[in-house]
Each structure stands twice: as structure tokens, then as C-alpha cells.
Amino acid sequence: MCGIMAYVGDRTAYPILIKGLQRLEYRGYDSAGIALFNGSGSIYKCRGKVKDLQKITKGEDTSGSIGMGHTRWATHGEPSDANAHPHLSMNGKFYAVHNGIIENYAHLKKELTNRGYRFQSETDTEVLVNLIENVYLEQHVSAELAVRLALTKVVGAYGLVIACEDEPGKLIAARKGSPLVIGVGDNEYFLASDAMPIVEYTDRVLYLNDEEVAVVSSAGLDLKDLYNDTKTPEIKTVRLSIDNISKGEFEHYMHKEIHEQAVSVTDTFRGRISIDRSNIFLGGILDIMPRLLEAKRIVIAACGTSWHAALVGEYLFEEYARIPVEVEYASEFRYRNPIINRDDLVIAISQSGETADTLAAVRMVKNCGATIIGICNVAGSSLSRETDAGVYTHAGIEIGVASTKAFTSQITVLTMMAFFMGYKRHQLSGEKYRELICGLTRVPEMITEILEEETRIKEIASACRDISNALYLGRGILFPVALEGALKLKEISYIHAEGYPAAEMKHGPIALIDETMPVFVLAIRDKSYEKMIGNIREVKARKGKVIAVTTRGDKEIHQLADHVIEIPECHEALSPLLAIIPFQLLSYHIAVMRGCNIDQPRNLAKSVTVE
């Protein structure tokens, strides 16, 4: 959500900023802007896309080797030129770009107004940059100290880059609750919301921790916390290449990422399954193994697609490890007073590792003494640093806002954890354990088989392109897949869709079914198969259109449904990894046919780093 790109060094900053903002477009935004410094500062910003920003800077003086850029997703104030970043303080001393939310901005704004400050925008960021200027002018301190002092008065989250007119040649960065990465080059620095815009220039990065402040200039990097304690920068190598962030032969990132799932699932279990497929190794949780195996209860906290993966995990842990599980929306969990015991295992799931509500839930649980495991896709993320242990998904970078390969990689991790814990807790025999592991290793080739049926799936999408509503039905471990399928359709095609447990259809949703209401049904050959056949008959009796995902070779479903998509036969525990693929492809092709913005759907952001 929002994107920051900044540069200080010897190169011309403008092309670096523009390319960086383009790399960050996947995060979702509604306006863009840059500030360039060449003697004095110049700001260019507008509502719209980076391409609109390029238009308004055409013919302007864009020289200068220092600059900052931003893509904004509106929180305080509607999308507009005035509300776009960067923001300039009233007396022209400070420039700022900011991700996050300043919760006490109204109080601070009132104080500053009483001191004579006037505001040009509706944003909390303009309040923050004026607060910094006010401290700077009243207390006669350095720009860096003014930033640190001002931030001690702030309640909320921020990823922040600041420049001071009186101290040319340097940028000040600060972070609390909103990610900020510093790329370290040769006498140059790149600052960004994530590593993606940086990897073209350097693979050496510093991930700022909460309440850290960095000053970068041609003279070097100085790192402190808000209270002036010097910190030693921990420079890490980021393993990401330009090839990872290109679309290749695909028109959209989402389409590419759907097709990458055979590889991403393989990469997630690669090195974690023994050569003879008899055991699972999860090195990230070795240090907490006794607590893991003695846990009396598992609580999983997540948001969005990760919450759907967590629901799949609930079925897996209870079925194979025989541990009671509760799945919580992190956004609700953090505001309750939940009962968490020391012998509970809390699993937090976030693709980015920066989801604000999930991190807040983790911080709350820490005080209860429970063991916390993180599942995320980004090394060095906040979640990976704030949990007791964790497992990376190795899905590779996911740029499409609508998550696809992150979902299947998260399920892969949860599947391995459930099988491993079931075996170690003597709930699974060695023979059953090996059977399940072997089944998991065959999933990638089965995903490839489903992807080879894309032409057929596209034909079904064409028959659904003009629908206004849709219902998704699943039972048991496939109910979360129905939820995820409905979410994908909503996210990128803007069609209203709801996922339901199939047995609940008669408790309300059946009233909606008529010849215009398609029903997407998960009807594989498992223990709920006969029940799903009954559900399909109920839909057809009301003239509803049925699109069924079923096991290859099923003849009964072909006779009942209007459209059928077959998936390879697999163990029931592994069926979510296969059943979601047709729903992802259907959503994608329906959205393409409706002319929607696939990779940047309206009003959505890739990483929700604010409440």
C-alpha cells in the first residue's frame, strides 16, 4: 500500500525514481509525485498513474542527483493533486514522502494551526512534515534531530523519507510499522518500500527496524534509533533478479504467477523433504520443536487470502495432528481480549510479512508467552523478525495484487507442518506419513496438467463474462477454496461473489438462485461427494447454471453440470492445491474479457500496511 522510492548519489535521480515508482505500481495507488533537488527543490505530482506524472514533467528541469518519489493510496483525503506526495512544509524547509497513518494527526494539526501553520492538503503527511519543521525552527536543532524529536510525538505508523532545504545532499529515513529498505551501492543509496525497485542497482540492502532513523549522503550511512542510540547497520544480500520482476511472455503478472505455481510449490517443499520421501525437515522451527509438539492448541491469525489458507490449515492440523485449531481474522483478533495460554502455538501468516493487523496481533500475543511462528514470503520482513520461529514460503516475488501463488505456497507450508506434527505426535503411522509426502511431491505435475486445460477454462469464462453475481460452494477442506475462488472473482472482475459451505446453501443463498445466477461447485470424489451431488441437483432444480470442478473421469457430474473442469485425482488433503487453479484461471479470463485492470484492481493494494 503506497510506494516510496528515493535516491542519493552521483547519478541523475529522475529516471531512477520514475523506474522505481513503476516497479512499485503493483502495490496499488491513485496518485504519484516526485521531488528533485538541484540547489533548491522542485515538486511534481498529480492524481493518476506514473505515466501521468511523466507527462507533467516533460519539458521540465528534472536534473539533480538527489530525489524522492511516491505512489499514494488515499487514506486521509481523496485522490487529488493537492493530496499527492511529496509534501512541502509551510516555510519550505522540509520535503516528505510517507507511507502509513498518523493516528493523532488531528490533535497535532490543531496545535500547529494555533501556531500559525496553514495546510494545503487534507493529508496526515502534511501535518507530519510541518511538525518536523516546527521543531526544527523553534528548537534550532539539526534536521535529523528535528525528525527524531517530532516522531516521539507521533502515534501511528510510518515509512518516511525527509529532505531538508538547509542541509542539501542528504536524505533522512525513518520507519515504524511500515517497511522501508535501503539499498547500499558504491557511494550511493536507494530507499524504497521494498527491494523490488532496488535490485537493478544493488543486491545489498538494509531493512530498517521500527523506530530507527537513517541519514544517507555521499559521505555514508548513519543509523540511530529515535532516542539517539547508535545502531550498527546489518547489510543483507537480497536474492532477486530483474527476471523475477518481468512479465516474460505473459500480458499480466497475475497470469504469469498462476502459471508459476508448479514451480513455486516445488520451491516451497524443495530441500524440506528427504530424498526417499519419508520425512519432512522444517529448519526454521527446529529451535522450538519441543514447544511445537507439546502445544495444546493452535491459533492462526491472518487476513484476506492468507486467512483462507489458514482455514485449510485448520482442517489439516485437526485431521492429521489432532490439535484443536482456531482461525482468527487478525484485524478482529487484535481488538479482542483473547485467551492465549503459554502452551498455545500461534501461527501468523502474511505474504509480505508487513500486514499491519497481523503484526499487531503478533505483538499482542507476545505478552501472553505463547510460541509464535510466522509464515511469510519475504526474507527480512517484520513478521520474520518478530516471531519466535518461522517458515518461508519461497513463492518468489508476487506482483499481481490478487494473490495466487502465495496462496498455494502457504497451503504447502501448512500441509508440511500438519503432516510433520501428526507424525511426531504419533497420530500418523510411518506408512501413512510417507504416502502423504509422496502425494505432496506429485502436486506440481498435477498443477501443470490443470494449466494445460486453460483453453477449455477460457471457453467457460467466456460464458460467464456478463454475470453480475456468483455463488461458490465447497465442503470440508474445500470450503476455504470456495471462499478464495469468490474473492478472486470479486477482486479483479468486480463481480459480486460469495463463498459458502455447501450445506449452508439452504439457509439463505438458495433464494438467490435462478437462471442468471451461476454456481461454482467443488465436487471432487471425497467423503462429501454424494452430498455435493445433492447440492448440484438443488441448484439445477431452480434453473441455476452449474460450473463444477471435479475429479478426472467423473461421468455423473458431466451429466448434471452445465460446465465441468476436471482435476487429477489426489489425496483429499492435497485437493485445495489443485482445486483453486481452475478458479484462478476463470477469474483471470473473466476479468480480461470485461476489460478490467488485472494487476492493479481498483481500490486495492498488494500489502495492507495500515489499518
XYZ file of C-alpha atoms in Angstrom:
611
model
C 0.000 0.000 0.000
C 1.678 3.200 -1.241
C 5.214 3.147 -2.527
C 8.380 5.102 -1.748
C 11.434 5.450 -3.963
C 14.327 7.776 -3.207
C 17.921 8.194 -4.316
C 21.103 9.979 -3.280
C 24.352 9.589 -5.208
C 26.090 10.717 -8.380
C 23.548 9.610 -10.984
C 20.649 11.651 -12.304
C 17.840 10.854 -9.890
C 14.808 11.356 -12.156
C 14.991 8.162 -14.273
C 15.779 6.101 -11.161
C 12.745 7.497 -9.355
C 10.385 7.006 -12.292
C 11.507 3.440 -12.937
C 11.307 2.705 -9.215
C 7.757 4.024 -8.981
C 6.806 1.888 -11.975
C 8.213 -1.147 -10.184
C 6.045 -0.246 -7.186
C 2.810 0.183 -9.134
C 1.714 -3.317 -8.125
C 1.203 -2.100 -4.559
C -1.870 -0.111 -5.608
C -2.113 3.695 -5.772
C -4.157 6.633 -7.006
C -1.597 9.452 -7.379
C 2.121 9.896 -7.899
C 4.803 12.504 -7.383
C 8.499 13.269 -7.127
C 10.735 15.897 -5.570
C 14.127 16.640 -7.117
C 16.953 18.597 -5.530
C 19.461 20.575 -7.546
C 20.378 23.585 -5.462
C 16.728 24.012 -4.486
C 13.864 21.536 -4.514
C 11.197 21.073 -7.178
C 7.995 19.073 -6.705
C 5.920 17.468 -9.482
C 2.830 15.487 -8.540
C -0.623 14.604 -9.802
C -3.612 12.400 -9.364
C -3.362 9.347 -11.603
C -0.621 6.996 -12.701
C 3.132 7.267 -13.063
C 2.621 7.774 -16.796
C 0.599 10.909 -15.941
C 3.472 12.103 -13.775
C 5.840 11.606 -16.703
C 3.576 13.754 -18.878
C 3.605 16.709 -16.487
C 7.398 16.551 -16.076
C 8.031 16.514 -19.809
C 9.994 19.624 -20.697
C 10.643 20.486 -17.034
C 14.047 20.700 -15.397
C 14.469 17.197 -13.945
C 18.183 17.439 -13.215
C 19.634 16.658 -9.808
C 21.269 13.650 -8.174
C 19.001 13.542 -5.126
C 15.285 12.953 -5.116
C 12.290 11.186 -3.649
C 9.165 9.725 -5.216
C 5.860 8.328 -4.050
C 2.762 6.480 -5.195
C -0.163 7.218 -2.859
C -3.158 5.100 -1.868
C -5.643 7.517 -0.321
C -6.327 7.343 3.417
C -6.675 10.921 4.658
C -8.226 12.930 1.851
C -9.478 11.888 -1.557
C -7.171 11.259 -4.513
C -6.147 14.691 -5.825
C -3.151 16.709 -6.963
C -3.023 18.520 -3.629
C -3.141 15.326 -1.566
C -0.469 13.585 -3.631
C 3.046 13.284 -2.177
C 5.688 14.682 -1.788
C 4.532 17.332 0.678
C 6.374 20.555 1.442
C 6.287 22.227 4.854
C 4.699 25.669 5.066
C 8.001 27.569 5.247
C 9.628 25.436 2.570
C 12.214 23.839 4.821
C 11.236 20.156 4.605
C 10.037 17.741 1.937
C 8.440 14.404 2.804
C 7.039 11.213 1.354
C 5.245 8.928 3.778
C 3.591 5.531 3.936
C 1.356 4.741 6.902
C -1.154 6.586 9.036
C -0.568 9.217 11.720
C -3.380 8.425 14.143
C -3.095 11.600 16.216
C -2.780 13.885 13.204
C -5.947 15.857 14.103
C -4.527 16.766 17.512
C -1.165 17.692 16.006
C -2.839 19.695 13.247
C -4.811 21.702 15.802
C -1.624 22.507 17.730
C 0.176 23.576 14.562
C -2.775 25.675 13.412
C -2.668 27.514 16.732
C 0.988 28.268 15.992
C 0.125 29.824 12.645
C 0.532 26.876 10.297
C -1.755 26.625 7.282
C -2.314 23.490 5.222
C -2.726 22.905 1.501
C -3.981 19.321 1.671
C -6.162 17.008 3.745
C -3.376 14.550 4.490
C -1.809 13.458 7.744
C 1.560 13.594 5.969
C 1.436 17.364 5.550
C 0.790 17.600 9.290
C 3.850 15.451 9.944
C 6.199 17.440 7.704
C 5.048 20.682 9.331
C 5.532 19.187 12.777
C 9.140 18.404 11.842
C 9.649 21.927 10.531
C 8.127 23.432 13.661
C 10.536 21.500 15.902
C 13.432 22.455 13.635
C 12.669 26.187 13.689
C 11.679 26.502 17.327
C 14.424 24.387 18.863
C 17.246 25.309 16.433
C 18.402 21.710 16.013
C 19.701 19.695 13.069
C 17.261 18.250 10.568
C 17.964 14.713 11.781
C 17.295 15.626 15.409
C 14.151 17.518 14.398
C 12.874 14.353 12.715
C 13.647 12.211 15.760
C 12.069 14.651 18.209
C 8.966 15.101 16.078
C 8.468 11.346 15.734
C 8.403 10.916 19.507
C 5.150 12.916 19.414
C 3.579 10.775 16.702
C 1.104 7.955 17.252
C 0.725 5.653 14.283
C 2.734 4.017 11.511
C 5.235 5.496 9.117
C 7.771 4.698 6.455
C 9.243 8.138 5.901
C 11.824 9.874 3.720
C 12.665 13.513 4.500
C 14.860 16.145 2.877
C 15.799 19.496 4.416
C 16.359 22.576 2.248
C 19.070 23.795 4.632
C 21.028 20.535 4.590
C 21.452 19.601 0.903
C 22.997 16.332 -0.155
C 21.301 14.064 2.365
C 18.076 12.177 2.936
C 16.625 11.115 6.286
C 14.635 7.885 6.531
C 12.572 6.557 9.421
C 10.351 3.576 9.938
C 7.714 2.343 12.367
C 5.183 -0.253 11.269
C 5.619 0.454 7.551
C 8.509 -1.187 5.690
C 11.481 0.739 4.398
C 14.560 -0.716 2.711
C 17.860 0.999 1.969
C 19.904 -0.300 -0.961
C 23.639 0.212 -0.482
C 25.652 0.940 -3.624
C 29.064 2.485 -4.272
C 28.769 5.980 -2.783
C 25.037 5.920 -3.472
C 21.873 4.821 -1.678
C 18.440 3.748 -2.839
C 15.481 3.944 -0.460
C 12.242 2.086 -1.166
C 9.197 0.419 0.326
C 10.548 -2.964 -0.725
C 13.562 -4.335 -2.528
C 11.945 -4.643 -5.957
C 12.925 -1.199 -7.333
C 16.416 -1.543 -5.874
C 17.673 -4.882 -7.224
C 18.524 -3.413 -10.638
C 21.229 -1.360 -8.941
C 22.422 -3.348 -5.921
C 21.778 -6.596 -4.065
C 22.992 -5.195 -0.724
C 20.171 -3.913 1.456
C 19.433 -2.716 4.963
C 15.960 -3.358 6.369
C 15.112 -0.597 8.809
C 13.655 -1.742 12.125
C 10.871 0.062 13.952
C 11.899 3.412 15.468
C 15.167 3.521 13.543
C 16.316 6.650 11.715
C 18.923 6.600 8.945
C 20.750 9.523 7.360
C 22.242 8.822 3.933
C 24.518 11.016 1.848
C 27.616 10.732 -0.296
C 29.512 10.664 2.988
C 27.885 7.396 4.036
C 25.104 5.985 6.182
C 24.421 6.841 9.811
C 21.894 4.743 11.736
C 20.303 5.568 15.100
C 17.080 4.951 16.951
C 14.636 7.674 17.960
C 16.487 8.144 21.241
C 19.912 8.773 19.660
C 21.419 5.354 20.363
C 23.753 4.411 17.516
C 22.885 1.221 15.660
C 25.152 -0.993 13.572
C 23.703 -1.427 10.083
C 23.103 -5.094 9.226
C 23.561 -5.282 5.469
C 21.988 -8.321 3.824
C 22.119 -9.765 0.338
C 18.759 -9.882 -1.414
C 18.278 -12.758 -3.859
C 16.121 -11.170 -6.508
C 16.816 -10.504 -10.182
C 15.236 -8.421 -12.911
C 13.939 -11.637 -14.494
C 11.847 -12.232 -11.369
C 10.004 -8.951 -11.856
C 9.340 -9.064 -15.602
C 6.153 -10.417 -17.170
C 8.037 -12.518 -19.690
C 5.658 -13.897 -22.324
C 2.549 -13.047 -20.302
C 0.363 -9.984 -20.657
C -0.283 -9.716 -16.916
C 1.654 -10.568 -13.774
C -1.317 -12.454 -12.362
C -1.392 -14.763 -15.375
C 2.336 -15.362 -15.090
C 2.035 -16.089 -11.373
C -0.798 -18.577 -11.889
C 1.450 -20.446 -14.304
C 4.392 -20.316 -11.887
C 2.613 -22.377 -9.234
C 4.064 -25.733 -10.235
C 7.474 -24.175 -9.657
C 6.564 -22.164 -6.539
C 5.017 -25.193 -4.803
C 8.122 -27.214 -5.693
C 10.394 -24.458 -4.385
C 8.412 -24.352 -1.142
C 8.957 -28.028 -0.362
C 12.351 -28.290 -2.077
C 15.037 -29.208 0.474
C 12.390 -29.832 3.120
C 11.514 -33.384 2.049
C 14.039 -36.206 2.317
C 15.289 -37.837 -0.882
C 13.416 -41.051 -0.101
C 10.262 -39.019 0.648
C 9.996 -40.488 4.126
C 10.399 -37.344 6.229
C 9.913 -33.580 6.333
C 12.519 -31.098 7.601
C 11.469 -27.589 8.599
C 14.690 -25.949 9.707
C 13.045 -22.665 10.618
C 11.188 -24.258 13.530
C 13.867 -26.644 14.857
C 14.714 -24.391 17.799
C 11.148 -24.502 19.116
C 10.442 -28.172 18.385
C 9.591 -29.214 21.975
C 7.073 -26.375 22.333
C 5.687 -27.155 18.890
C 4.988 -30.791 19.695
C 3.624 -30.095 23.174
C 1.195 -27.390 22.052
C -2.341 -27.853 23.376
C -3.959 -25.562 20.832
C -3.115 -23.729 17.614
C -4.368 -20.225 16.876
C -3.827 -18.965 13.317
C -4.078 -15.223 12.592
C -4.190 -13.840 9.071
C -6.052 -11.540 6.677
C -7.549 -11.901 3.206
C -6.206 -14.746 1.082
C -3.860 -15.764 3.904
C -6.929 -16.227 6.117
C -8.350 -18.650 3.561
C -5.061 -20.570 3.594
C -5.311 -20.615 7.391
C -8.754 -22.229 7.154
C -7.247 -25.004 5.049
C -4.585 -25.331 7.741
C -7.299 -25.749 10.371
C -8.635 -28.847 8.614
C -5.133 -30.243 8.156
C -3.922 -29.764 11.738
C -7.085 -31.134 13.286
C -7.286 -34.107 10.910
C -3.641 -35.191 10.919
C -2.078 -33.769 14.091
C -5.260 -33.914 16.202
C -4.725 -30.473 17.703
C -7.656 -28.075 18.186
C -7.331 -25.028 15.940
C -8.897 -21.577 15.915
C -8.553 -19.344 12.866
C -8.810 -15.620 13.510
C -9.078 -12.557 11.340
C -6.031 -10.669 12.579
C -7.951 -7.410 12.157
C -10.543 -8.581 14.712
C -8.259 -10.647 16.909
C -6.084 -7.672 17.810
C -9.038 -5.716 19.194
C -10.427 -8.507 21.343
C -9.146 -9.699 24.663
C -8.443 -13.269 23.539
C -7.487 -16.014 25.937
C -3.963 -17.072 24.977
C -2.046 -19.560 27.103
C 1.655 -20.294 27.317
C 1.149 -23.748 25.802
C -0.651 -22.350 22.747
C 1.017 -22.205 19.362
C 0.183 -19.054 17.401
C 0.796 -19.071 13.647
C 0.756 -15.720 11.835
C 0.502 -15.781 8.036
C 1.279 -12.863 5.715
C 2.588 -12.938 2.152
C 4.514 -9.696 2.593
C 5.303 -10.112 6.268
C 4.208 -6.487 6.691
C 0.406 -6.759 7.059
C -0.378 -4.224 9.784
C -3.170 -6.128 11.519
C -1.256 -9.395 11.516
C 1.822 -7.733 13.001
C -0.326 -6.054 15.648
C -1.789 -9.447 16.559
C 1.722 -10.898 16.893
C 2.819 -8.075 19.173
C -0.238 -8.533 21.350
C 0.304 -12.284 21.674
C 3.967 -11.846 22.647
C 2.894 -10.565 26.047
C 0.987 -13.804 26.705
C 4.009 -16.088 26.459
C 2.710 -18.266 23.628
C 5.046 -19.588 20.945
C 4.696 -17.635 17.693
C 5.523 -18.972 14.235
C 5.499 -16.781 11.145
C 4.728 -17.958 7.626
C 5.682 -15.381 5.017
C 7.270 -14.928 1.624
C 9.697 -12.077 2.250
C 13.043 -12.557 3.947
C 13.866 -9.735 6.342
C 10.218 -8.707 6.717
C 8.830 -7.516 10.032
C 6.995 -10.791 10.609
C 10.151 -12.818 10.141
C 11.920 -10.656 12.728
C 9.173 -10.501 15.334
C 8.209 -14.180 15.641
C 9.948 -16.925 17.632
C 10.473 -19.033 14.530
C 9.129 -19.296 11.030
C 8.924 -20.930 7.638
C 9.427 -19.034 4.390
C 7.163 -19.991 1.512
C 9.734 -19.453 -1.289
C 6.962 -18.499 -3.688
C 9.141 -15.888 -5.340
C 8.042 -12.307 -5.718
C 4.315 -11.877 -6.328
C 3.412 -8.642 -8.111
C -0.235 -9.168 -9.054
C -2.453 -7.667 -6.369
C -4.750 -10.704 -6.457
C -2.696 -13.354 -4.702
C -2.313 -16.715 -6.437
C 0.995 -18.497 -5.938
C 1.348 -17.117 -2.422
C -1.888 -18.925 -1.511
C -0.746 -22.322 -2.760
C 2.699 -21.870 -1.208
C 1.168 -21.010 2.158
C -1.017 -24.110 1.953
C 2.081 -26.155 1.071
C 3.826 -24.971 4.240
C 0.756 -25.650 6.388
C 0.424 -29.086 4.809
C 4.027 -29.986 5.629
C 3.641 -28.699 9.181
C 0.434 -30.685 9.741
C 1.911 -33.930 8.364
C 5.137 -33.452 10.340
C 3.354 -32.704 13.608
C 0.954 -35.586 13.050
C 3.841 -37.998 12.635
C 5.850 -36.651 15.575
C 2.767 -36.717 17.807
C 2.130 -40.348 16.805
C -1.133 -39.564 15.043
C 0.197 -40.744 11.688
C 1.896 -44.056 11.053
C 5.177 -44.067 9.176
C 3.455 -45.646 6.186
C 0.676 -43.030 6.085
C 3.226 -40.250 6.587
C 5.241 -41.423 3.569
C 2.090 -41.802 1.490
C 1.070 -38.200 2.189
C 4.574 -36.877 1.493
C 4.738 -38.729 -1.819
C 1.361 -37.280 -2.735
C 2.577 -33.770 -1.995
C 5.627 -34.171 -4.232
C 3.341 -35.104 -7.137
C 1.236 -31.945 -6.800
C 3.395 -29.754 -9.110
C 2.994 -32.088 -12.092
C -0.763 -32.201 -11.428
C -0.882 -28.389 -11.406
C 0.836 -28.433 -14.784
C -1.813 -30.823 -16.091
C -4.586 -28.432 -14.998
C -2.847 -25.467 -16.621
C -2.754 -27.390 -19.884
C -6.567 -27.223 -19.887
C -6.566 -23.425 -19.954
C -8.188 -23.201 -23.387
C -11.209 -25.114 -22.095
C -11.338 -22.981 -18.948
C -11.186 -19.827 -21.067
C -14.241 -21.021 -23.013
C -16.149 -21.404 -19.755
C -15.020 -17.922 -18.718
C -16.498 -16.553 -21.940
C -19.888 -17.983 -20.960
C -19.632 -16.200 -17.581
C -18.237 -12.826 -18.616
C -21.527 -10.921 -18.305
C -22.719 -12.259 -14.956
C -23.498 -9.887 -12.074
C -23.394 -12.327 -9.154
C -21.949 -15.737 -8.410
C -22.072 -18.338 -5.680
C -19.180 -20.659 -4.788
C -19.849 -23.872 -2.855
C -17.480 -26.283 -1.148
C -17.474 -28.709 1.748
C -14.857 -29.695 4.272
C -11.318 -28.798 3.321
C -12.578 -27.318 0.033
C -14.869 -24.761 1.687
C -11.931 -22.313 2.072
C -11.198 -22.835 -1.632
C -14.758 -21.721 -2.409
C -14.115 -18.590 -0.340
C -10.858 -17.928 -2.159
C -12.446 -18.521 -5.557
C -15.158 -15.974 -4.786
C -12.565 -13.492 -3.556
C -10.525 -13.789 -6.754
C -13.594 -13.070 -8.878
C -14.517 -10.043 -6.750
C -11.001 -8.647 -6.664
C -10.244 -8.449 -10.341
C -13.560 -8.577 -12.231
C -15.695 -6.540 -9.770
C -18.427 -9.183 -9.896
C -20.219 -9.781 -6.626
C -19.460 -13.319 -5.468
C -19.849 -15.208 -2.209
C -18.339 -18.447 -0.975
C -20.432 -20.753 1.219
C -20.243 -24.159 2.827
C -22.468 -26.158 0.511
C -24.702 -27.356 3.336
C -25.489 -23.734 4.201
C -26.978 -23.038 0.787
C -30.425 -23.937 2.071
C -30.044 -21.447 4.920
C -30.422 -18.399 2.699
C -28.349 -18.292 -0.507
C -30.675 -20.694 -2.321
C -33.170 -17.806 -2.511
C -30.841 -16.070 -4.975
C -30.575 -18.902 -7.457
C -32.218 -18.531 -10.845
C -31.175 -18.879 -14.477
C -28.926 -15.796 -14.213
C -27.012 -16.959 -11.107
C -24.030 -19.225 -11.860
C -22.950 -21.537 -9.057
C -19.335 -22.696 -8.960
C -19.190 -26.066 -7.214
C -16.247 -28.065 -5.852
C -17.354 -31.678 -6.304
C -14.309 -33.927 -6.216
C -14.578 -37.575 -5.230
C -14.114 -37.344 -1.470
C -16.235 -38.190 1.553
C -18.602 -35.274 0.764
C -19.115 -36.239 -2.867
C -22.674 -37.561 -2.582
C -23.707 -34.507 -0.575
C -22.320 -32.243 -3.303
C -24.288 -34.164 -5.926
C -27.396 -33.315 -3.885
C -26.427 -29.650 -3.829
C -25.974 -29.591 -7.592
C -29.401 -31.151 -8.099
C -30.928 -28.467 -5.857
C -29.322 -25.724 -7.969
C -30.448 -27.300 -11.236
C -33.995 -27.680 -9.916
C -34.063 -23.884 -9.655
C -32.639 -23.377 -13.155
C -29.247 -22.278 -11.859
C -26.136 -22.673 -14.021
C -23.524 -25.014 -12.520
C -19.798 -24.817 -13.200
C -18.247 -27.817 -11.465
C -14.672 -28.675 -10.581
C -14.465 -32.444 -10.250
C -12.112 -35.412 -10.313
C -10.918 -36.552 -13.710
C -13.134 -39.229 -15.215
C -16.262 -38.370 -13.218
C -19.243 -39.098 -15.503
C -22.060 -38.254 -13.105
C -21.030 -34.607 -12.754
C -20.844 -34.260 -16.552
C -24.485 -35.285 -16.775
C -25.586 -32.734 -14.160
C -23.437 -29.623 -14.620
C -23.505 -27.052 -17.413
C -19.710 -26.822 -17.481
C -17.127 -29.172 -15.978
C -13.433 -28.690 -15.221
C -11.542 -31.823 -14.274
C -8.544 -32.024 -11.976
C -6.279 -35.063 -11.417
C -7.192 -37.485 -8.671
C -5.267 -36.839 -5.472
C -5.455 -37.385 -1.743
C -8.206 -35.294 -0.166
C -5.653 -33.455 1.997
C -3.950 -32.127 -1.140
C -7.082 -31.220 -3.085
C -7.036 -27.475 -2.207
C -3.701 -27.108 -4.008
C -5.309 -28.345 -7.218
C -8.908 -27.179 -6.939
C -8.003 -23.491 -6.665
C -6.175 -23.402 -10.025
C -9.320 -23.508 -12.225
C -10.937 -20.764 -10.118
C -7.869 -18.555 -10.506
C -7.883 -19.033 -14.286
C -11.630 -18.445 -14.549
C -11.357 -15.201 -12.584
C -8.425 -14.050 -14.662
C -10.042 -14.670 -18.040
C -13.415 -13.247 -16.994
C -11.670 -10.070 -15.852
C -9.679 -9.812 -19.099
C -12.865 -10.178 -21.140
C -14.518 -7.443 -19.078
C -11.596 -5.070 -19.705
C -10.563 -4.836 -16.039
C -7.174 -3.756 -14.737
C -5.889 -7.194 -13.776
C -2.715 -6.412 -11.868
C -3.931 -3.187 -10.258
C -7.631 -3.636 -9.471
C -9.389 -0.515 -8.282
C -9.217 0.439 -4.607
C -6.906 -2.466 -3.739
C -3.304 -2.588 -2.614
C -0.897 -5.516 -2.578
C 0.269 -5.117 1.002
C -2.120 -3.642 3.565
C 0.391 -1.956 5.829
C -2.129 0.323 7.542
C -5.387 -0.401 9.343
